Amino acid sequence: MCTARAEPNDSEFLTGRVATTALAAGYLLVGIGFWVGLATGLIRLFVAVLAGTVVLVLVSLYIAVKREGLITAENKLIGVFVILGMGLLFGLDEFTALSEGIIYVLVLGVGALVPFLLLTYTEYGTST
């Protein structure tokens, strides 16, 4: 009788069946915690459960990235321009007297149009 024990490696640590079940149980406990916190009016419990929710969402995002390979060159480019667009939105809104319409057109151009044009008319991110 062979009793080989499977050792988890780094890539299976949070993506295995047991980890997924534990994550689902965590979400269930957070839901129950929210219900109890709201029903009893305990703000400290509510805040603790909210912090637990943030942790669970971060773990879920990590699992999604590891399983699906979401970090691609195209996604990095789009993410950089979206962050630039958000910075532009807050900067122009706070420090200039431009109208909202002009600000939104500039932000849309930087956050969506520029990466679209770069990905459409260049070979950035293509695996040729």
PDB file of C-alpha atoms in Angstrom:
ATOM      1  CA  MET A   1       0.000   0.000   0.000  1.00  0.00           C
ATOM      2  CA  CYS A   2       1.496   3.294  -1.114  1.00  0.00           C
ATOM      3  CA  THR A   3       0.701   6.282   1.076  1.00  0.00           C
ATOM      4  CA  ALA A   4       2.203   9.176  -0.827  1.00  0.00           C
ATOM      5  CA  ARG A   5       1.296  12.527   0.598  1.00  0.00           C
ATOM      6  CA  ALA A   6       0.727  15.334  -1.860  1.00  0.00           C
ATOM      7  CA  GLU A   7       2.640  18.410  -0.748  1.00  0.00           C
ATOM      8  CA  PRO A   8       1.050  21.668  -1.853  1.00  0.00           C
ATOM      9  CA  ASN A   9       3.322  23.782  -3.980  1.00  0.00           C
ATOM     10  CA  ASP A  10       3.202  27.564  -4.253  1.00  0.00           C
ATOM     11  CA  SER A  11       0.840  27.592  -7.209  1.00  0.00           C
ATOM     12  CA  GLU A  12      -1.737  25.380  -5.447  1.00  0.00           C
ATOM     13  CA  PHE A  13      -1.605  27.006  -2.022  1.00  0.00           C
ATOM     14  CA  LEU A  14      -4.631  29.277  -2.479  1.00  0.00           C
ATOM     15  CA  THR A  15      -6.117  27.754  -5.610  1.00  0.00           C
ATOM     16  CA  GLY A  16      -6.871  24.205  -4.481  1.00  0.00           C
ATOM     17  CA  ARG A  17     -10.234  22.753  -3.620  1.00  0.00           C
ATOM     18  CA  VAL A  18      -9.744  23.056   0.150  1.00  0.00           C
ATOM     19  CA  ALA A  19      -8.739  26.710  -0.132  1.00  0.00           C
ATOM     20  CA  THR A  20     -11.760  27.475  -2.301  1.00  0.00           C
ATOM     21  CA  THR A  21     -14.038  25.791   0.220  1.00  0.00           C
ATOM     22  CA  ALA A  22     -12.422  27.776   3.046  1.00  0.00           C
ATOM     23  CA  LEU A  23     -12.921  30.982   1.073  1.00  0.00           C
ATOM     24  CA  ALA A  24     -16.598  30.152   0.533  1.00  0.00           C
ATOM     25  CA  ALA A  25     -16.989  29.467   4.268  1.00  0.00           C
ATOM     26  CA  GLY A  26     -15.301  32.810   4.965  1.00  0.00           C
ATOM     27  CA  TYR A  27     -17.813  34.616   2.774  1.00  0.00           C
ATOM     28  CA  LEU A  28     -20.649  32.794   4.540  1.00  0.00           C
ATOM     29  CA  LEU A  29     -19.302  33.822   7.959  1.00  0.00           C
ATOM     30  CA  VAL A  30     -18.888  37.417   6.801  1.00  0.00           C
ATOM     31  CA  GLY A  31     -22.502  37.436   5.631  1.00  0.00           C
ATOM     32  CA  ILE A  32     -23.674  36.110   8.979  1.00  0.00           C
ATOM     33  CA  GLY A  33     -21.467  38.658  10.741  1.00  0.00           C
ATOM     34  CA  PHE A  34     -22.996  41.505   8.740  1.00  0.00           C
ATOM     35  CA  TRP A  35     -26.479  40.296   9.594  1.00  0.00           C
ATOM     36  CA  VAL A  36     -25.702  39.984  13.319  1.00  0.00           C
ATOM     37  CA  GLY A  37     -23.904  43.338  13.360  1.00  0.00           C
ATOM     38  CA  LEU A  38     -26.828  45.107  11.729  1.00  0.00           C
ATOM     39  CA  ALA A  39     -29.472  43.275  13.772  1.00  0.00           C
ATOM     40  CA  THR A  40     -27.814  43.994  17.113  1.00  0.00           C
ATOM     41  CA  GLY A  41     -26.425  47.432  16.281  1.00  0.00           C
ATOM     42  CA  LEU A  42     -22.872  46.486  17.260  1.00  0.00           C
ATOM     43  CA  ILE A  43     -20.746  48.876  15.254  1.00  0.00           C
ATOM     44  CA  ARG A  44     -17.463  47.236  16.291  1.00  0.00           C
ATOM     45  CA  LEU A  45     -18.650  43.879  14.965  1.00  0.00           C
ATOM     46  CA  PHE A  46     -19.828  45.542  11.772  1.00  0.00           C
ATOM     47  CA  VAL A  47     -16.432  47.246  11.255  1.00  0.00           C
ATOM     48  CA  ALA A  48     -14.564  44.003  11.994  1.00  0.00           C
ATOM     49  CA  VAL A  49     -16.711  42.120   9.490  1.00  0.00           C
ATOM     50  CA  LEU A  50     -16.122  44.887   6.943  1.00  0.00           C
ATOM     51  CA  ALA A  51     -12.357  44.481   7.415  1.00  0.00           C
ATOM     52  CA  GLY A  52     -12.755  40.740   6.976  1.00  0.00           C
ATOM     53  CA  THR A  53     -14.633  41.370   3.752  1.00  0.00           C
ATOM     54  CA  VAL A  54     -11.734  43.447   2.414  1.00  0.00           C
ATOM     55  CA  VAL A  55      -9.327  40.614   3.198  1.00  0.00           C
ATOM     56  CA  LEU A  56     -11.580  38.052   1.502  1.00  0.00           C
ATOM     57  CA  VAL A  57     -11.900  40.218  -1.603  1.00  0.00           C
ATOM     58  CA  LEU A  58      -8.116  40.627  -1.806  1.00  0.00           C
ATOM     59  CA  VAL A  59      -7.627  36.861  -1.488  1.00  0.00           C
ATOM     60  CA  SER A  60     -10.284  36.320  -4.159  1.00  0.00           C
ATOM     61  CA  LEU A  61      -8.509  38.724  -6.508  1.00  0.00           C
ATOM     62  CA  TYR A  62      -5.211  36.928  -5.899  1.00  0.00           C
ATOM     63  CA  ILE A  63      -6.852  33.601  -6.720  1.00  0.00           C
ATOM     64  CA  ALA A  64      -8.424  35.031  -9.876  1.00  0.00           C
ATOM     65  CA  VAL A  65      -5.074  36.371 -11.059  1.00  0.00           C
ATOM     66  CA  LYS A  66      -3.298  33.081 -10.351  1.00  0.00           C
ATOM     67  CA  ARG A  67      -5.963  30.891 -11.964  1.00  0.00           C
ATOM     68  CA  GLU A  68      -6.873  32.985 -14.973  1.00  0.00           C
ATOM     69  CA  GLY A  69      -3.655  34.832 -15.755  1.00  0.00           C
ATOM     70  CA  LEU A  70      -5.320  38.247 -15.797  1.00  0.00           C
ATOM     71  CA  ILE A  71      -2.089  40.215 -15.887  1.00  0.00           C
ATOM     72  CA  THR A  72      -1.371  40.719 -19.568  1.00  0.00           C
ATOM     73  CA  ALA A  73       0.458  43.492 -21.389  1.00  0.00           C
ATOM     74  CA  GLU A  74      -2.852  44.887 -22.644  1.00  0.00           C
ATOM     75  CA  ASN A  75      -4.358  44.956 -19.150  1.00  0.00           C
ATOM     76  CA  LYS A  76      -1.271  46.676 -17.758  1.00  0.00           C
ATOM     77  CA  LEU A  77      -1.468  49.366 -20.448  1.00  0.00           C
ATOM     78  CA  ILE A  78      -5.184  49.917 -19.881  1.00  0.00           C
ATOM     79  CA  GLY A  79      -4.673  50.019 -16.097  1.00  0.00           C
ATOM     80  CA  VAL A  80      -1.936  52.647 -16.366  1.00  0.00           C
ATOM     81  CA  PHE A  81      -4.089  54.889 -18.563  1.00  0.00           C
ATOM     82  CA  VAL A  82      -7.135  54.461 -16.322  1.00  0.00           C
ATOM     83  CA  ILE A  83      -5.049  55.525 -13.317  1.00  0.00           C
ATOM     84  CA  LEU A  84      -3.685  58.472 -15.308  1.00  0.00           C
ATOM     85  CA  GLY A  85      -7.237  59.410 -16.287  1.00  0.00           C
ATOM     86  CA  MET A  86      -8.419  59.298 -12.670  1.00  0.00           C
ATOM     87  CA  GLY A  87      -5.474  61.458 -11.588  1.00  0.00           C
ATOM     88  CA  LEU A  88      -6.282  63.858 -14.403  1.00  0.00           C
ATOM     89  CA  LEU A  89      -9.930  63.968 -13.312  1.00  0.00           C
ATOM     90  CA  PHE A  90      -9.106  64.872  -9.725  1.00  0.00           C
ATOM     91  CA  GLY A  91      -6.309  67.262 -10.714  1.00  0.00           C
ATOM     92  CA  LEU A  92      -8.311  69.168 -13.325  1.00  0.00           C
ATOM     93  CA  ASP A  93     -11.401  69.302 -11.145  1.00  0.00           C
ATOM     94  CA  GLU A  94      -9.519  70.571  -8.114  1.00  0.00           C
ATOM     95  CA  PHE A  95      -6.922  72.897  -9.616  1.00  0.00           C
ATOM     96  CA  THR A  96      -8.485  74.352 -12.791  1.00  0.00           C
ATOM     97  CA  ALA A  97     -11.590  76.295 -13.693  1.00  0.00           C
ATOM     98  CA  LEU A  98     -12.442  74.119 -16.706  1.00  0.00           C
ATOM     99  CA  SER A  99     -16.064  73.121 -17.177  1.00  0.00           C
ATOM    100  CA  GLU A 100     -17.130  69.607 -16.247  1.00  0.00           C
ATOM    101  CA  GLY A 101     -17.806  68.706 -19.870  1.00  0.00           C
ATOM    102  CA  ILE A 102     -14.255  69.551 -20.965  1.00  0.00           C
ATOM    103  CA  ILE A 103     -12.786  67.680 -18.000  1.00  0.00           C
ATOM    104  CA  TYR A 104     -14.837  64.570 -18.776  1.00  0.00           C
ATOM    105  CA  VAL A 105     -13.854  64.655 -22.456  1.00  0.00           C
ATOM    106  CA  LEU A 106     -10.157  64.906 -21.494  1.00  0.00           C
ATOM    107  CA  VAL A 107     -10.450  62.099 -18.968  1.00  0.00           C
ATOM    108  CA  LEU A 108     -12.317  59.896 -21.442  1.00  0.00           C
ATOM    109  CA  GLY A 109      -9.649  60.596 -24.035  1.00  0.00           C
ATOM    110  CA  VAL A 110      -6.774  59.709 -21.719  1.00  0.00           C
ATOM    111  CA  GLY A 111      -8.457  56.831 -19.880  1.00  0.00           C
ATOM    112  CA  ALA A 112     -10.146  55.081 -22.808  1.00  0.00           C
ATOM    113  CA  LEU A 113      -9.354  56.508 -26.226  1.00  0.00           C
ATOM    114  CA  VAL A 114      -5.546  56.610 -25.997  1.00  0.00           C
ATOM    115  CA  PRO A 115      -5.139  52.974 -24.858  1.00  0.00           C
ATOM    116  CA  PHE A 116      -7.690  51.881 -27.471  1.00  0.00           C
ATOM    117  CA  LEU A 117      -5.737  53.609 -30.217  1.00  0.00           C
ATOM    118  CA  LEU A 118      -2.420  52.256 -28.941  1.00  0.00           C
ATOM    119  CA  LEU A 119      -3.724  48.703 -28.854  1.00  0.00           C
ATOM    120  CA  THR A 120      -5.472  49.004 -32.214  1.00  0.00           C
ATOM    121  CA  TYR A 121      -2.754  50.658 -34.278  1.00  0.00           C
ATOM    122  CA  THR A 122       0.421  49.298 -32.677  1.00  0.00           C
ATOM    123  CA  GLU A 123       1.559  45.771 -32.038  1.00  0.00           C
ATOM    124  CA  TYR A 124       1.778  46.303 -28.294  1.00  0.00           C
ATOM    125  CA  GLY A 125       0.916  43.138 -26.407  1.00  0.00           C
ATOM    126  CA  THR A 126       0.618  40.900 -29.446  1.00  0.00           C
ATOM    127  CA  SER A 127       2.539  37.661 -29.346  1.00  0.00           C
ATOM    128  CA  THR A 128       3.960  37.502 -32.879  1.00  0.00           C
TER     129      THR A 128
END
